[in-house]
Amino acid sequence: MNQDRVESLAQFHPFTRLNKLLETVQPGWGNTPLLLSLGEPQFQPPAFATDAIANAKESWSKYPPTMGTAELRAAAKAWLMRRYGVESAFIDADRMIVPVSGTREALFHIALSAVALGAPKGKGKVMMANPFYHTYAGAAVVAGGEPAFLPAGPETGFLPDPDAVPAELLNQAAMIYLCSPANPQGSVGSADFWRRWLALARKHDFLIAADECYAEIYTDAPPPGAIEAAQATGSCDNLLVFHSLSKRSSAPGMRSGFMAGDPRYISRQAQLINYGGVAVPLPVLAASTLLWSDETHVAENRARYQASFDLAQQALGPIFGQVKPAGGFFLWLDVGDGEKAAVELWRQAAIKVLPGGYMARADARGHNPGAAFIRVALVYDPSQLAGALGRMAAVLGSLKSADTMSGISRRGR
C-alpha cells in the first residue's frame, strides 16, 4: 500500500483522532472516567451462551468450517423469518447465509469482493452516507476503491436520498454501504427507502451492503429490513444484509454475526475466508445458534436501552429537545462545536464522547456535516448512566449558555 493510501486510511479512524485530541487533557471532577465514545455494550450475554461455549470445549481442537454449521445457518434463517417475515422458500440457508467472525470484519471484507468485481467495468466507487461508520471508508481505501460520500443530514432524514445521487456516480459505483438504524444518528430507513435503493442497485449494477447491526434496538416499531424489500421483488440480487450478536445479545467479544443474501457474493465471501479470513470457531457457533434462537434476552436488552434513553431525555431534553433516536443506542447531539464539547466533557466531567466531525468528511463547500455534533454511546447500565447524564447536562448547558452570550455580544457590536 502506497504512502497516500496509508495516510488516507489513518484519517478515517475516529478513535485515533480522539486519542490525539484528549492526550494532554486530564479527566476532571474526581470521577471515574466513563467511556461513552465507543459503541461497545457493557451488559453480559446470557449465561446459556457462555455455558454452550464451555460445553463445546472439545471442538477447539478442530478447524471451523467456512460456512459454519447447518444448525447455525438454520437458526439465522429462522430468525430472518421471524423478524422480517421472510418466507422459507426465499432463503436457501446453504447458499445464502454465512456466519462471520464479527460483522465489522465482514463489512470490511465485502469491499474487497465488490471492488474487485467492479473495477474491470470502471466501477470503483464505494458510496456511503456522510457521516459514516469509519470501517466503510477504510474498506474502500484498502480495496483499491474510492469512497464517495452522500449527504445524510437533517434535510434527508439523516439517510442518503437515492433520488439525489447523480447517474454518473451510480454508474461508477461498485457498492454502497447503507446502515439502518444509522450509526451515528439512529435514523431508520423505511420500506420504501430500501425498495428505491434496491431498484437503483439493480439498474446500475452495484452491491448494497445493508448494515443492520442495530436492528434489534429501537424506540417504537421494529425497523424495516432490506431483505423484506428484496422478498417483494422475488430475489436477493445485488443485496447482502449483515446482522450481529454484538448489539443484539451484548456479545461483542464473541465476534459473531452472519451475512445473508445474493449467493454470488456469499460464495466470494467463503472464498475470502478460505484464503485469509477467519471462520467462526465451533464453540462460538454453538453459542450463536442458541442466541439467534432466543428472544427473551433481546427484549431485556432493549428494555435497558429504553430506560437509558428515558434518562437521557430527562437530563438533556431541556437543552436539546428530543434526543431519543428511532433506533440504535447513540445520542447525536448538536452542540455547536463537537471537538470543544468533547474536550470540556472530558476535562470537567470525565466523560469521553466522540466528536461528530470525526465521523464525516467536508463536502465540496468545505462544510463538515458532523462538526457541530457529538456521538454519545449509551452502552452502560442505566444506574451507571444516571449521574453521568446529569454531569453532561451541566457541562453542555454551560457551553450552550456561553455560546449564546457570545453571540449576543457579537451582535451587539
Tab-separated table of C-alpha atoms in Angstrom:
chain	number	residue	atom	x	y	z
A	1	MET	CA	0.000	0.000	0.000
A	2	ASN	CA	1.479	3.366	-1.003
A	3	GLN	CA	2.001	6.234	1.427
A	4	ASP	CA	-1.006	8.199	0.155
A	5	ARG	CA	-3.287	5.266	0.905
A	6	VAL	CA	-1.744	4.768	4.346
A	7	GLU	CA	-2.367	8.415	5.194
A	8	SER	CA	-5.881	8.250	3.730
A	9	LEU	CA	-6.632	5.202	5.845
A	10	ALA	CA	-5.395	6.885	9.017
A	11	GLN	CA	-7.645	9.912	8.544
A	12	PHE	CA	-10.763	7.741	8.603
A	13	HIS	CA	-10.144	6.288	12.077
A	14	PRO	CA	-12.048	8.482	14.545
A	15	PHE	CA	-10.670	6.976	17.744
A	16	THR	CA	-7.085	7.671	16.716
A	17	ARG	CA	-8.092	11.296	16.290
A	18	LEU	CA	-9.977	11.321	19.598
A	19	ASN	CA	-6.969	9.964	21.488
A	20	LYS	CA	-4.836	12.709	19.951
A	21	LEU	CA	-7.379	15.380	20.863
A	22	LEU	CA	-7.522	14.352	24.528
A	23	GLU	CA	-3.936	13.178	25.104
A	24	THR	CA	-2.989	16.227	27.207
A	25	VAL	CA	-6.401	16.703	28.873
A	26	GLN	CA	-6.902	15.284	32.346
A	27	PRO	CA	-10.361	13.948	33.244
A	28	GLY	CA	-11.840	16.112	35.956
A	29	TRP	CA	-14.339	16.298	38.786
A	30	GLY	CA	-12.690	13.383	40.547
A	31	ASN	CA	-14.967	10.961	38.756
A	32	THR	CA	-14.124	7.529	37.448
A	33	PRO	CA	-13.926	8.105	33.690
A	34	LEU	CA	-16.889	6.828	31.718
A	35	LEU	CA	-16.210	5.977	28.083
A	36	LEU	CA	-19.298	6.852	26.073
A	37	SER	CA	-17.279	7.211	22.891
A	38	LEU	CA	-17.266	3.550	21.852
A	39	GLY	CA	-20.336	1.531	20.828
A	40	GLU	CA	-19.395	-1.448	22.990
A	41	PRO	CA	-22.317	-2.849	25.024
A	42	GLN	CA	-21.322	-3.317	28.651
A	43	PHE	CA	-24.030	-5.814	29.586
A	44	GLN	CA	-23.257	-9.508	29.818
A	45	PRO	CA	-24.645	-12.010	27.316
A	46	PRO	CA	-26.991	-14.623	28.786
A	47	ALA	CA	-25.372	-17.428	30.752
A	48	PHE	CA	-26.635	-20.108	28.388
A	49	ALA	CA	-24.322	-18.730	25.684
A	50	THR	CA	-21.171	-18.931	27.787
A	51	ASP	CA	-22.279	-22.359	29.030
A	52	ALA	CA	-22.605	-23.520	25.426
A	53	ILE	CA	-19.037	-22.425	24.694
A	54	ALA	CA	-17.776	-24.294	27.742
A	55	ASN	CA	-19.759	-27.406	26.841
A	56	ALA	CA	-18.285	-27.448	23.337
A	57	LYS	CA	-14.687	-27.248	24.543
A	58	GLU	CA	-13.651	-30.428	22.704
A	59	SER	CA	-14.208	-28.702	19.374
A	60	TRP	CA	-11.478	-26.120	19.991
A	61	SER	CA	-9.141	-28.723	18.519
A	62	LYS	CA	-10.936	-28.607	15.134
A	63	TYR	CA	-10.707	-26.074	12.344
A	64	PRO	CA	-14.125	-24.441	11.951
A	65	PRO	CA	-15.915	-24.960	8.613
A	66	THR	CA	-16.045	-21.884	6.390
A	67	MET	CA	-19.830	-21.983	6.082
A	68	GLY	CA	-20.350	-22.718	9.767
A	69	THR	CA	-22.756	-25.412	10.853
A	70	ALA	CA	-26.137	-26.381	9.454
A	71	GLU	CA	-27.609	-25.593	12.876
A	72	LEU	CA	-26.275	-22.024	12.843
A	73	ARG	CA	-27.484	-21.361	9.307
A	74	ALA	CA	-30.907	-22.788	10.182
A	75	ALA	CA	-31.124	-20.575	13.293
A	76	ALA	CA	-30.162	-17.482	11.285
A	77	LYS	CA	-32.752	-18.317	8.632
A	78	ALA	CA	-35.442	-18.910	11.264
A	79	TRP	CA	-34.611	-15.553	12.822
A	80	LEU	CA	-34.934	-13.778	9.450
A	81	MET	CA	-38.315	-15.444	9.040
A	82	ARG	CA	-39.498	-14.324	12.500
A	83	ARG	CA	-38.035	-10.856	12.407
A	84	TYR	CA	-38.749	-9.839	8.819
A	85	GLY	CA	-41.477	-12.183	7.654
A	86	VAL	CA	-39.146	-13.850	5.163
A	87	GLU	CA	-40.705	-16.937	3.621
A	88	SER	CA	-38.808	-20.186	3.943
A	89	ALA	CA	-38.516	-20.702	0.186
A	90	PHE	CA	-36.938	-17.265	-0.280
A	91	ILE	CA	-33.722	-18.100	1.606
A	92	ASP	CA	-31.574	-21.120	0.884
A	93	ALA	CA	-29.647	-21.450	4.132
A	94	ASP	CA	-26.849	-23.440	2.485
A	95	ARG	CA	-26.198	-20.949	-0.329
A	96	MET	CA	-27.361	-17.594	1.020
A	97	ILE	CA	-26.187	-17.446	4.647
A	98	VAL	CA	-22.646	-17.498	6.007
A	99	PRO	CA	-21.594	-16.877	9.621
A	100	VAL	CA	-18.914	-14.221	10.038
A	101	SER	CA	-16.347	-13.534	12.699
A	102	GLY	CA	-17.763	-10.134	13.535
A	103	THR	CA	-19.829	-8.023	11.167
A	104	ARG	CA	-17.261	-5.215	11.259
A	105	GLU	CA	-14.810	-7.640	9.701
A	106	ALA	CA	-17.366	-8.861	7.170
A	107	LEU	CA	-18.337	-5.317	6.201
A	108	PHE	CA	-14.668	-4.589	5.650
A	109	HIS	CA	-14.018	-7.703	3.586
A	110	ILE	CA	-17.040	-7.321	1.342
A	111	ALA	CA	-15.454	-4.240	-0.227
A	112	LEU	CA	-12.588	-6.441	-1.398
A	113	SER	CA	-15.071	-8.558	-3.339
A	114	ALA	CA	-17.221	-5.734	-4.657
A	115	VAL	CA	-14.374	-3.507	-5.831
A	116	ALA	CA	-12.549	-6.456	-7.424
A	117	LEU	CA	-15.714	-7.322	-9.377
A	118	GLY	CA	-16.460	-3.731	-10.297
A	119	ALA	CA	-13.016	-2.390	-11.217
A	120	PRO	CA	-12.739	-4.113	-14.630
A	121	LYS	CA	-16.033	-2.428	-15.551
A	122	GLY	CA	-14.875	1.005	-14.382
A	123	LYS	CA	-16.853	0.693	-11.171
A	124	GLY	CA	-14.509	1.565	-8.305
A	125	LYS	CA	-16.607	3.965	-6.235
A	126	VAL	CA	-17.802	2.871	-2.797
A	127	MET	CA	-20.751	5.003	-1.707
A	128	MET	CA	-21.682	5.709	1.905
A	129	ALA	CA	-23.642	8.226	3.932
A	130	ASN	CA	-21.861	11.268	5.325
A	131	PRO	CA	-21.488	10.978	8.393
A	132	PHE	CA	-20.474	7.306	8.268
A	133	TYR	CA	-19.070	4.348	10.190
A	134	HIS	CA	-15.314	4.532	9.650
A	135	THR	CA	-14.920	0.887	8.605
A	136	TYR	CA	-16.749	1.650	5.360
A	137	ALA	CA	-14.224	4.252	4.216
A	138	GLY	CA	-11.257	2.228	5.414
A	139	ALA	CA	-12.513	-0.787	3.494
A	140	ALA	CA	-12.938	1.251	0.319
A	141	VAL	CA	-9.361	2.521	0.510
A	142	VAL	CA	-7.799	-0.864	1.256
A	143	ALA	CA	-9.819	-2.490	-1.535
A	144	GLY	CA	-8.389	-0.004	-4.018
A	145	GLY	CA	-11.678	1.797	-4.450
A	146	GLU	CA	-12.630	5.392	-3.793
A	147	PRO	CA	-15.047	6.485	-1.055
A	148	ALA	CA	-17.951	8.560	-2.338
A	149	PHE	CA	-19.799	10.445	0.391
A	150	LEU	CA	-23.545	11.051	0.107
A	151	PRO	CA	-25.260	13.820	2.114
A	152	ALA	CA	-27.180	12.450	5.085
A	153	GLY	CA	-28.140	15.454	7.172
A	154	PRO	CA	-31.424	16.725	8.620
A	155	GLU	CA	-32.722	17.646	5.169
A	156	THR	CA	-32.630	13.961	4.104
A	157	GLY	CA	-33.708	12.499	7.439
A	158	PHE	CA	-30.073	11.606	8.209
A	159	LEU	CA	-30.114	8.950	5.467
A	160	PRO	CA	-28.798	9.211	1.887
A	161	ASP	CA	-31.536	10.108	-0.600
A	162	PRO	CA	-31.479	7.686	-3.555
A	163	ASP	CA	-33.115	10.275	-5.820
A	164	ALA	CA	-30.311	12.783	-5.210
A	165	VAL	CA	-27.365	10.665	-6.406
A	166	PRO	CA	-26.051	11.606	-9.871
A	167	ALA	CA	-26.416	8.884	-12.502
A	168	GLU	CA	-22.702	9.207	-13.298
A	169	LEU	CA	-21.779	8.221	-9.754
A	170	LEU	CA	-24.266	5.356	-9.734
A	171	ASN	CA	-22.717	4.017	-12.940
A	172	GLN	CA	-19.243	4.143	-11.365
A	173	ALA	CA	-20.303	2.524	-8.101
A	174	ALA	CA	-19.155	-0.948	-7.102
A	175	MET	CA	-21.220	-0.870	-3.924
A	176	ILE	CA	-22.952	1.202	-1.277
A	177	TYR	CA	-22.968	0.818	2.493
A	178	LEU	CA	-26.393	1.583	3.954
A	179	CYS	CA	-26.852	1.493	7.719
A	180	SER	CA	-30.289	1.392	9.375
A	181	PRO	CA	-30.708	2.193	12.196
A	182	ALA	CA	-27.970	4.604	11.247
A	183	ASN	CA	-24.684	4.974	13.060
A	184	PRO	CA	-24.372	7.673	14.388
A	185	GLN	CA	-27.802	9.336	14.095
A	186	GLY	CA	-30.174	6.438	14.799
A	187	SER	CA	-32.368	7.167	11.776
A	188	VAL	CA	-34.419	4.290	10.389
A	189	GLY	CA	-34.896	3.595	6.698
A	190	SER	CA	-38.475	2.930	5.639
A	191	ALA	CA	-39.570	0.019	3.477
A	192	ASP	CA	-39.779	2.469	0.578
A	193	PHE	CA	-36.209	3.623	1.271
A	194	TRP	CA	-34.969	0.060	0.792
A	195	ARG	CA	-37.111	-0.521	-2.305
A	196	ARG	CA	-35.770	2.595	-4.007
A	197	TRP	CA	-32.150	1.768	-3.290
A	198	LEU	CA	-32.615	-1.823	-4.394
A	199	ALA	CA	-34.065	-0.677	-7.716
A	200	LEU	CA	-31.053	1.588	-8.274
A	201	ALA	CA	-28.591	-1.162	-7.357
A	202	ARG	CA	-30.059	-3.468	-9.973
A	203	LYS	CA	-30.389	-0.789	-12.632
A	204	HIS	CA	-26.779	0.371	-12.235
A	205	ASP	CA	-25.321	-2.976	-11.148
A	206	PHE	CA	-23.790	-2.306	-7.732
A	207	LEU	CA	-23.991	-4.145	-4.416
A	208	ILE	CA	-25.937	-2.947	-1.377
A	209	ALA	CA	-24.225	-3.858	1.893
A	210	ALA	CA	-27.088	-3.358	4.351
A	211	ASP	CA	-25.548	-2.899	7.794
A	212	GLU	CA	-28.447	-3.713	10.135
A	213	CYS	CA	-26.424	-4.407	13.260
A	214	TYR	CA	-28.678	-2.180	15.399
A	215	ALA	CA	-31.940	-3.614	14.076
A	216	GLU	CA	-32.995	-5.076	17.444
A	217	ILE	CA	-32.527	-1.837	19.400
A	218	TYR	CA	-35.337	0.603	18.701
A	219	THR	CA	-37.686	3.030	20.405
A	220	ASP	CA	-41.081	2.178	18.942
A	221	ALA	CA	-41.626	-0.077	15.917
A	222	PRO	CA	-39.049	-2.616	14.702
A	223	PRO	CA	-37.075	-1.103	11.797
A	224	PRO	CA	-37.951	-2.477	8.343
A	225	GLY	CA	-35.253	-4.623	6.759
A	226	ALA	CA	-33.660	-4.622	3.329
A	227	ILE	CA	-34.445	-8.306	2.947
A	228	GLU	CA	-38.163	-7.514	3.184
A	229	ALA	CA	-37.831	-5.214	0.189
A	230	ALA	CA	-35.875	-7.873	-1.668
A	231	GLN	CA	-38.505	-10.534	-0.983
A	232	ALA	CA	-41.151	-8.341	-2.604
A	233	THR	CA	-39.070	-8.460	-5.816
A	234	GLY	CA	-38.543	-12.208	-5.686
A	235	SER	CA	-34.751	-12.211	-5.350
A	236	CYS	CA	-31.786	-11.096	-3.257
A	237	ASP	CA	-29.763	-9.990	-6.293
A	238	ASN	CA	-27.370	-7.117	-5.503
A	239	LEU	CA	-28.094	-7.303	-1.764
A	240	LEU	CA	-26.311	-8.552	1.316
A	241	VAL	CA	-27.627	-7.947	4.835
A	242	PHE	CA	-25.341	-8.001	7.874
A	243	HIS	CA	-26.525	-8.893	11.375
A	244	SER	CA	-24.580	-9.081	14.609
A	245	LEU	CA	-24.722	-10.599	18.069
A	246	SER	CA	-22.557	-7.761	19.405
A	247	LYS	CA	-25.513	-5.424	19.804
A	248	ARG	CA	-28.482	-7.817	19.813
A	249	SER	CA	-27.010	-10.052	22.523
A	250	SER	CA	-24.392	-7.780	24.149
A	251	ALA	CA	-21.664	-10.144	22.996
A	252	PRO	CA	-19.086	-8.036	21.110
A	253	GLY	CA	-16.246	-10.208	22.363
A	254	MET	CA	-17.684	-13.304	20.689
A	255	ARG	CA	-17.084	-11.747	17.236
A	256	SER	CA	-20.103	-13.458	15.765
A	257	GLY	CA	-22.701	-12.489	13.207
A	258	PHE	CA	-23.893	-13.514	9.778
A	259	MET	CA	-24.398	-12.156	6.300
A	260	ALA	CA	-27.223	-13.239	4.025
A	261	GLY	CA	-28.387	-12.523	0.508
A	262	ASP	CA	-27.059	-12.704	-3.022
A	263	PRO	CA	-25.444	-16.159	-3.354
A	264	ARG	CA	-22.816	-14.812	-5.764
A	265	TYR	CA	-21.355	-12.634	-3.036
A	266	ILE	CA	-21.858	-15.263	-0.347
A	267	SER	CA	-19.694	-17.605	-2.433
A	268	ARG	CA	-16.991	-14.945	-2.784
A	269	GLN	CA	-17.059	-14.301	0.954
A	270	ALA	CA	-16.499	-18.004	1.539
A	271	GLN	CA	-13.512	-17.860	-0.804
A	272	LEU	CA	-12.062	-14.925	1.140
A	273	ILE	CA	-12.462	-16.837	4.396
A	274	ASN	CA	-10.746	-19.866	2.867
A	275	TYR	CA	-7.737	-17.805	1.820
A	276	GLY	CA	-7.243	-15.270	4.559
A	277	GLY	CA	-10.356	-14.654	6.599
A	278	VAL	CA	-11.386	-16.058	9.942
A	279	ALA	CA	-14.099	-18.695	10.212
A	280	VAL	CA	-16.221	-18.656	13.358
A	281	PRO	CA	-14.937	-21.257	15.895
A	282	LEU	CA	-17.206	-24.219	16.568
A	283	PRO	CA	-17.844	-23.397	20.260
A	284	VAL	CA	-18.845	-19.861	19.271
A	285	LEU	CA	-21.114	-21.263	16.552
A	286	ALA	CA	-22.827	-23.411	19.177
A	287	ALA	CA	-23.452	-20.410	21.418
A	288	SER	CA	-24.510	-18.250	18.467
A	289	THR	CA	-27.083	-20.811	17.395
A	290	LEU	CA	-28.740	-20.521	20.794
A	291	LEU	CA	-28.579	-16.726	20.817
A	292	TRP	CA	-30.260	-16.379	17.416
A	293	SER	CA	-32.964	-18.753	18.646
A	294	ASP	CA	-33.842	-16.830	21.823
A	295	GLU	CA	-35.777	-13.564	22.058
A	296	THR	CA	-36.129	-13.165	25.825
A	297	HIS	CA	-32.638	-11.769	26.398
A	298	VAL	CA	-33.069	-9.409	23.421
A	299	ALA	CA	-36.224	-7.909	24.903
A	300	GLU	CA	-34.406	-7.461	28.217
A	301	ASN	CA	-31.552	-5.645	26.474
A	302	ARG	CA	-33.969	-3.419	24.616
A	303	ALA	CA	-35.688	-2.510	27.897
A	304	ARG	CA	-32.334	-1.426	29.357
A	305	TYR	CA	-31.685	0.849	26.412
A	306	GLN	CA	-35.186	2.273	26.681
A	307	ALA	CA	-34.541	3.105	30.327
A	308	SER	CA	-31.263	4.783	29.364
A	309	PHE	CA	-32.917	6.882	26.690
A	310	ASP	CA	-35.611	7.929	29.141
A	311	LEU	CA	-32.869	9.122	31.495
A	312	ALA	CA	-31.163	10.945	28.630
A	313	GLN	CA	-34.391	12.665	27.669
A	314	GLN	CA	-34.945	13.807	31.234
A	315	ALA	CA	-31.399	15.146	31.614
A	316	LEU	CA	-30.748	16.562	28.154
A	317	GLY	CA	-34.214	17.258	26.795
A	318	PRO	CA	-34.383	20.710	28.434
A	319	ILE	CA	-31.250	21.662	26.481
A	320	PHE	CA	-31.668	19.864	23.155
A	321	GLY	CA	-35.337	18.952	22.894
A	322	GLN	CA	-35.995	15.445	21.580
A	323	VAL	CA	-32.852	13.321	21.916
A	324	LYS	CA	-34.254	9.790	21.606
A	325	PRO	CA	-33.323	8.151	18.297
A	326	ALA	CA	-35.634	5.847	16.372
A	327	GLY	CA	-33.092	3.048	16.705
A	328	GLY	CA	-29.616	2.136	17.889
A	329	PHE	CA	-28.052	3.248	21.163
A	330	PHE	CA	-26.377	6.562	20.274
A	331	LEU	CA	-27.280	10.144	21.052
A	332	TRP	CA	-26.434	12.535	18.230
A	333	LEU	CA	-26.361	15.981	19.829
A	334	ASP	CA	-25.905	19.314	18.094
A	335	VAL	CA	-23.554	21.098	20.491
A	336	GLY	CA	-22.268	23.724	18.065
A	337	ASP	CA	-18.642	22.554	18.181
A	338	GLY	CA	-18.142	18.811	18.671
A	339	GLU	CA	-14.416	18.946	19.407
A	340	LYS	CA	-14.821	21.691	22.012
A	341	ALA	CA	-17.643	19.812	23.714
A	342	ALA	CA	-15.638	16.557	23.746
A	343	VAL	CA	-12.684	18.293	25.390
A	344	GLU	CA	-14.821	20.002	28.034
A	345	LEU	CA	-16.822	16.878	28.854
A	346	TRP	CA	-13.548	15.036	29.464
A	347	ARG	CA	-11.945	17.929	31.323
A	348	GLN	CA	-14.900	18.803	33.509
A	349	ALA	CA	-16.936	15.601	33.824
A	350	ALA	CA	-14.598	12.676	32.977
A	351	ILE	CA	-16.955	11.614	30.189
A	352	LYS	CA	-15.476	10.635	26.849
A	353	VAL	CA	-17.608	11.177	23.730
A	354	LEU	CA	-16.803	11.219	20.033
A	355	PRO	CA	-16.782	14.474	18.045
A	356	GLY	CA	-19.205	14.056	15.160
A	357	GLY	CA	-16.797	15.653	12.725
A	358	TYR	CA	-14.536	12.629	13.102
A	359	MET	CA	-17.280	10.507	11.518
A	360	ALA	CA	-17.735	12.767	8.490
A	361	ARG	CA	-15.880	14.439	5.645
A	362	ALA	CA	-16.179	18.014	4.408
A	363	ASP	CA	-18.320	18.476	1.313
A	364	ALA	CA	-17.421	20.466	-1.800
A	365	ARG	CA	-18.169	23.702	0.071
A	366	GLY	CA	-15.809	22.757	2.889
A	367	HIS	CA	-18.661	22.035	5.303
A	368	ASN	CA	-18.251	19.022	7.602
A	369	PRO	CA	-21.811	17.845	8.386
A	370	GLY	CA	-20.761	16.244	11.669
A	371	ALA	CA	-18.631	19.066	13.065
A	372	ALA	CA	-21.383	20.547	15.235
A	373	PHE	CA	-22.293	17.192	16.814
A	374	ILE	CA	-21.106	14.682	19.364
A	375	ARG	CA	-21.951	10.987	19.415
A	376	VAL	CA	-22.747	9.531	22.833
A	377	ALA	CA	-22.971	5.744	23.242
A	378	LEU	CA	-25.441	4.766	25.982
A	379	VAL	CA	-23.910	1.328	26.458
A	380	TYR	CA	-23.742	1.152	30.249
A	381	ASP	CA	-26.370	0.110	32.745
A	382	PRO	CA	-28.918	2.852	33.422
A	383	SER	CA	-27.760	3.006	37.034
A	384	GLN	CA	-24.277	3.993	35.838
A	385	LEU	CA	-25.573	6.468	33.287
A	386	ALA	CA	-27.888	8.474	35.534
A	387	GLY	CA	-25.150	10.504	37.232
A	388	ALA	CA	-23.093	10.799	34.063
A	389	LEU	CA	-26.008	12.241	32.106
A	390	GLY	CA	-26.523	14.819	34.824
A	391	ARG	CA	-22.859	15.849	34.569
A	392	MET	CA	-23.178	16.004	30.794
A	393	ALA	CA	-26.193	18.277	31.077
A	394	ALA	CA	-24.322	20.634	33.400
A	395	VAL	CA	-21.319	20.923	31.075
A	396	LEU	CA	-23.255	21.145	27.817
A	397	GLY	CA	-25.798	23.558	29.258
A	398	SER	CA	-22.951	25.809	30.376
A	399	LEU	CA	-21.321	25.654	26.947
A	400	LYS	CA	-24.594	26.474	25.224
A	401	SER	CA	-25.204	29.445	27.534
A	402	ALA	CA	-21.693	30.720	26.898
A	403	ASP	CA	-22.164	30.408	23.135
A	404	THR	CA	-25.488	32.236	23.356
A	405	MET	CA	-23.964	35.073	25.342
A	406	SER	CA	-21.037	35.233	22.935
A	407	GLY	CA	-23.494	35.516	20.042
A	408	ILE	CA	-25.356	38.342	21.783
A	409	SER	CA	-22.077	40.131	22.405
A	410	ARG	CA	-21.034	39.824	18.764
A	411	ARG	CA	-24.403	41.073	17.545
A	412	GLY	CA	-24.188	43.975	19.957
A	413	ARG	CA	-21.015	45.131	18.256
